[in-house]
Amino acid sequence: TALPVLEADGLTATVFVVSGFVGRPGYMTAADVAAAAAAGMTIGAHTVHHVALAHIPAALARVEIEVSREALERLSGQPVADFAYPYGDTSRAVQAMVAAAGFQDAVTTVFGTTAAPWRQFSLSRVRIEGADSLASFAARVLGPLGLRATPGPDLLPAPGRMAERIPGTPY
């Protein structure tokens, strides 16, 4: 898993967990979730069954959102405030359900960084892949000239901000 690598470099991450997959072969175990939380990782919810929320009945979507959060709070022993939409599939109604369930924010699959507080339930994100180094991830986050990855009217330049937090970054 990535946990030992993150710990060795003094880094933390948000791990979005599909609660119904916990314990299945190839997925995190209950002990893995607890260990990640204890190591300072943020545990985020990603539904119970990884379903496209905007394409199922509202009552079922609400259950997927709420039960996932409750299960992960039990497993991690910590509040779960972050949510990721499976497949990036969302709508205004789904975003309202996520907010009503008590989450503080939610991420889509749209690449980029977002600084606009009014978009807290449709945040962009920058993924890290297994082959990424700290430098390549920092470059993806910072973009050219040390600016955030997707400059736009709702984004604020953050020169060097991420690099300051990543040990050994050559920026």
mmCIF file of C-alpha atoms in Angstrom:
data_model
loop_
_atom_site.group_PDB
_atom_site.id
_atom_site.type_symbol
_atom_site.label_atom_id
_atom_site.label_comp_id
_atom_site.label_asym_id
_atom_site.label_seq_id
_atom_site.Cartn_x
_atom_site.Cartn_y
_atom_site.Cartn_z
ATOM 1 C CA THR A 1 0.000 0.000 0.000
ATOM 2 C CA ALA A 2 0.952 3.650 -0.218
ATOM 3 C CA LEU A 3 0.800 4.194 3.548
ATOM 4 C CA PRO A 4 4.437 3.256 4.306
ATOM 5 C CA VAL A 5 5.683 5.476 1.460
ATOM 6 C CA LEU A 6 3.624 8.449 2.644
ATOM 7 C CA GLU A 7 4.713 7.951 6.248
ATOM 8 C CA ALA A 8 8.380 7.663 5.247
ATOM 9 C CA ASP A 9 8.179 11.026 3.477
ATOM 10 C CA GLY A 10 6.145 12.672 6.242
ATOM 11 C CA LEU A 11 3.138 13.158 3.959
ATOM 12 C CA THR A 12 -0.580 12.676 4.412
ATOM 13 C CA ALA A 13 -3.337 12.020 1.898
ATOM 14 C CA THR A 14 -7.070 11.626 1.614
ATOM 15 C CA VAL A 15 -8.116 8.039 0.967
ATOM 16 C CA PHE A 16 -11.612 7.687 -0.481
ATOM 17 C CA VAL A 17 -12.980 4.312 0.585
ATOM 18 C CA VAL A 18 -15.921 2.365 -0.848
ATOM 19 C CA SER A 19 -17.226 1.053 2.463
ATOM 20 C CA GLY A 20 -18.892 -2.050 1.015
ATOM 21 C CA PHE A 21 -15.592 -3.146 -0.547
ATOM 22 C CA VAL A 22 -13.665 -3.108 2.744
ATOM 23 C CA GLY A 23 -12.271 -6.579 3.354
ATOM 24 C CA ARG A 24 -12.660 -7.791 -0.230
ATOM 25 C CA PRO A 25 -9.514 -9.146 -1.901
ATOM 26 C CA GLY A 26 -7.508 -6.296 -3.390
ATOM 27 C CA TYR A 27 -9.161 -3.639 -1.225
ATOM 28 C CA MET A 28 -8.422 -2.159 2.183
ATOM 29 C CA THR A 29 -9.291 -4.205 5.241
ATOM 30 C CA ALA A 30 -10.935 -2.751 8.345
ATOM 31 C CA ALA A 31 -7.483 -2.786 9.963
ATOM 32 C CA ASP A 32 -6.035 -0.892 6.960
ATOM 33 C CA VAL A 33 -8.675 1.834 7.302
ATOM 34 C CA ALA A 34 -7.998 2.161 11.034
ATOM 35 C CA ALA A 35 -4.217 2.209 10.483
ATOM 36 C CA ALA A 36 -4.468 4.876 7.779
ATOM 37 C CA ALA A 37 -6.595 7.077 10.029
ATOM 38 C CA ALA A 38 -4.226 6.540 12.967
ATOM 39 C CA ALA A 39 -1.296 7.545 10.724
ATOM 40 C CA GLY A 40 -2.926 10.902 9.980
ATOM 41 C CA MET A 41 -4.537 10.081 6.657
ATOM 42 C CA THR A 42 -7.961 11.568 6.010
ATOM 43 C CA ILE A 43 -10.597 8.922 5.342
ATOM 44 C CA GLY A 44 -13.222 10.031 2.840
ATOM 45 C CA ALA A 45 -16.421 8.279 1.786
ATOM 46 C CA HIS A 46 -16.974 6.937 -1.727
ATOM 47 C CA THR A 47 -20.420 5.277 -1.255
ATOM 48 C CA VAL A 48 -21.175 1.707 -0.176
ATOM 49 C CA HIS A 49 -21.184 0.008 -3.599
ATOM 50 C CA HIS A 50 -19.489 2.515 -5.978
ATOM 51 C CA VAL A 51 -22.672 3.399 -7.845
ATOM 52 C CA ALA A 52 -23.386 6.305 -10.206
ATOM 53 C CA LEU A 53 -25.451 8.382 -7.785
ATOM 54 C CA ALA A 54 -27.194 10.637 -10.315
ATOM 55 C CA HIS A 55 -28.551 7.573 -12.108
ATOM 56 C CA ILE A 56 -30.227 5.691 -9.253
ATOM 57 C CA PRO A 57 -33.367 6.539 -7.253
ATOM 58 C CA ALA A 58 -32.847 9.405 -4.790
ATOM 59 C CA ALA A 59 -33.718 7.253 -1.772
ATOM 60 C CA LEU A 60 -31.071 4.692 -2.724
ATOM 61 C CA ALA A 61 -28.489 7.414 -3.408
ATOM 62 C CA ARG A 62 -29.150 8.871 0.041
ATOM 63 C CA VAL A 63 -28.572 5.446 1.648
ATOM 64 C CA GLU A 64 -25.319 4.951 -0.307
ATOM 65 C CA ILE A 65 -24.055 8.342 0.887
ATOM 66 C CA GLU A 66 -25.143 8.140 4.531
ATOM 67 C CA VAL A 67 -24.337 4.480 5.237
ATOM 68 C CA SER A 68 -20.875 4.825 3.715
ATOM 69 C CA ARG A 69 -20.083 7.718 6.033
ATOM 70 C CA GLU A 70 -21.412 5.917 9.121
ATOM 71 C CA ALA A 71 -19.463 2.731 8.347
ATOM 72 C CA LEU A 72 -16.197 4.574 7.745
ATOM 73 C CA GLU A 73 -16.566 6.617 10.925
ATOM 74 C CA ARG A 74 -16.938 3.349 12.856
ATOM 75 C CA LEU A 75 -13.912 1.801 11.138
ATOM 76 C CA SER A 76 -11.642 4.851 11.387
ATOM 77 C CA GLY A 77 -12.770 6.159 14.761
ATOM 78 C CA GLN A 78 -12.788 9.642 13.217
ATOM 79 C CA PRO A 79 -15.342 11.950 11.617
ATOM 80 C CA VAL A 80 -15.621 11.505 7.847
ATOM 81 C CA ALA A 81 -16.126 14.924 6.256
ATOM 82 C CA ASP A 82 -14.987 14.382 2.646
ATOM 83 C CA PHE A 83 -16.845 12.611 -0.161
ATOM 84 C CA ALA A 84 -15.891 11.485 -3.681
ATOM 85 C CA TYR A 85 -18.531 10.855 -6.336
ATOM 86 C CA PRO A 86 -18.083 7.450 -7.984
ATOM 87 C CA TYR A 87 -17.233 7.986 -11.660
ATOM 88 C CA GLY A 88 -17.467 11.730 -10.939
ATOM 89 C CA ASP A 89 -21.222 11.275 -11.454
ATOM 90 C CA THR A 90 -23.097 14.057 -9.707
ATOM 91 C CA SER A 91 -25.976 16.490 -10.031
ATOM 92 C CA ARG A 92 -27.332 19.373 -7.994
ATOM 93 C CA ALA A 93 -29.692 16.948 -6.242
ATOM 94 C CA VAL A 94 -26.850 14.557 -5.367
ATOM 95 C CA GLN A 95 -24.709 17.455 -4.146
ATOM 96 C CA ALA A 96 -27.584 18.560 -1.902
ATOM 97 C CA MET A 97 -27.799 15.016 -0.471
ATOM 98 C CA VAL A 98 -24.069 14.988 0.266
ATOM 99 C CA ALA A 99 -24.360 18.352 2.031
ATOM 100 C CA ALA A 100 -27.443 17.203 3.975
ATOM 101 C CA ALA A 101 -25.555 14.080 5.096
ATOM 102 C CA GLY A 102 -23.094 16.374 6.875
ATOM 103 C CA PHE A 103 -20.107 16.243 4.562
ATOM 104 C CA GLN A 104 -17.987 19.390 4.332
ATOM 105 C CA ASP A 105 -16.989 18.912 0.689
ATOM 106 C CA ALA A 106 -17.029 16.523 -2.252
ATOM 107 C CA VAL A 107 -14.725 15.884 -5.194
ATOM 108 C CA THR A 108 -15.434 15.069 -8.813
ATOM 109 C CA THR A 109 -13.124 13.425 -11.336
ATOM 110 C CA VAL A 110 -12.432 16.751 -13.059
ATOM 111 C CA PHE A 111 -8.687 17.457 -13.109
ATOM 112 C CA GLY A 112 -7.541 20.650 -11.432
ATOM 113 C CA THR A 113 -7.515 22.613 -8.217
ATOM 114 C CA THR A 114 -10.372 24.724 -6.937
ATOM 115 C CA ALA A 115 -10.254 27.627 -4.527
ATOM 116 C CA ALA A 116 -13.856 28.764 -4.914
ATOM 117 C CA PRO A 117 -15.762 28.189 -1.649
ATOM 118 C CA TRP A 118 -19.112 28.091 -3.457
ATOM 119 C CA ARG A 119 -17.971 24.941 -5.268
ATOM 120 C CA GLN A 120 -17.300 22.908 -2.133
ATOM 121 C CA PHE A 121 -19.524 20.046 -3.336
ATOM 122 C CA SER A 122 -18.070 19.886 -6.857
ATOM 123 C CA LEU A 123 -14.350 20.230 -6.266
ATOM 124 C CA SER A 124 -11.781 19.328 -8.895
ATOM 125 C CA ARG A 125 -8.794 17.256 -7.814
ATOM 126 C CA VAL A 126 -5.297 16.229 -8.721
ATOM 127 C CA ARG A 127 -4.769 12.493 -8.486
ATOM 128 C CA ILE A 128 -1.521 10.810 -7.640
ATOM 129 C CA GLU A 129 -0.758 7.588 -9.448
ATOM 130 C CA GLY A 130 1.560 4.763 -8.462
ATOM 131 C CA ALA A 131 4.273 5.836 -10.895
ATOM 132 C CA ASP A 132 4.303 9.482 -9.722
ATOM 133 C CA SER A 133 7.303 10.854 -7.867
ATOM 134 C CA LEU A 134 6.989 13.732 -5.430
ATOM 135 C CA ALA A 135 8.439 16.040 -8.068
ATOM 136 C CA SER A 136 6.047 14.917 -10.825
ATOM 137 C CA PHE A 137 3.048 15.254 -8.512
ATOM 138 C CA ALA A 138 4.175 18.717 -7.377
ATOM 139 C CA ALA A 139 4.620 19.749 -11.018
ATOM 140 C CA ARG A 140 1.111 18.542 -11.831
ATOM 141 C CA VAL A 141 -0.351 20.485 -8.891
ATOM 142 C CA LEU A 142 1.642 23.659 -9.452
ATOM 143 C CA GLY A 143 1.497 23.735 -13.231
ATOM 144 C CA PRO A 144 3.694 26.050 -15.286
ATOM 145 C CA LEU A 145 5.444 28.866 -13.475
ATOM 146 C CA GLY A 146 4.403 27.530 -10.077
ATOM 147 C CA LEU A 147 0.722 28.322 -10.555
ATOM 148 C CA ARG A 148 -2.063 25.931 -9.719
ATOM 149 C CA ALA A 149 -2.951 23.330 -12.326
ATOM 150 C CA THR A 150 -6.006 24.956 -13.910
ATOM 151 C CA PRO A 151 -5.958 28.744 -13.650
ATOM 152 C CA GLY A 152 -9.365 30.364 -13.980
ATOM 153 C CA PRO A 153 -11.599 32.990 -12.412
ATOM 154 C CA ASP A 154 -12.387 30.806 -9.400
ATOM 155 C CA LEU A 155 -8.772 29.815 -8.752
ATOM 156 C CA LEU A 156 -6.081 31.670 -6.907
ATOM 157 C CA PRO A 157 -2.386 31.479 -7.837
ATOM 158 C CA ALA A 158 -0.421 29.644 -5.205
ATOM 159 C CA PRO A 159 3.261 30.049 -6.130
ATOM 160 C CA GLY A 160 5.364 27.549 -4.264
ATOM 161 C CA ARG A 161 2.579 26.688 -1.835
ATOM 162 C CA MET A 162 2.555 22.947 -2.509
ATOM 163 C CA ALA A 163 6.299 22.780 -3.018
ATOM 164 C CA GLU A 164 6.844 24.229 0.450
ATOM 165 C CA ARG A 165 4.919 21.279 1.884
ATOM 166 C CA ILE A 166 6.712 18.577 -0.103
ATOM 167 C CA PRO A 167 10.189 17.791 1.235
ATOM 168 C CA GLY A 168 12.896 17.719 -1.416
ATOM 169 C CA THR A 169 10.858 19.429 -4.123
ATOM 170 C CA PRO A 170 13.225 21.249 -6.492
ATOM 171 C CA TYR A 171 11.019 24.377 -6.831
#
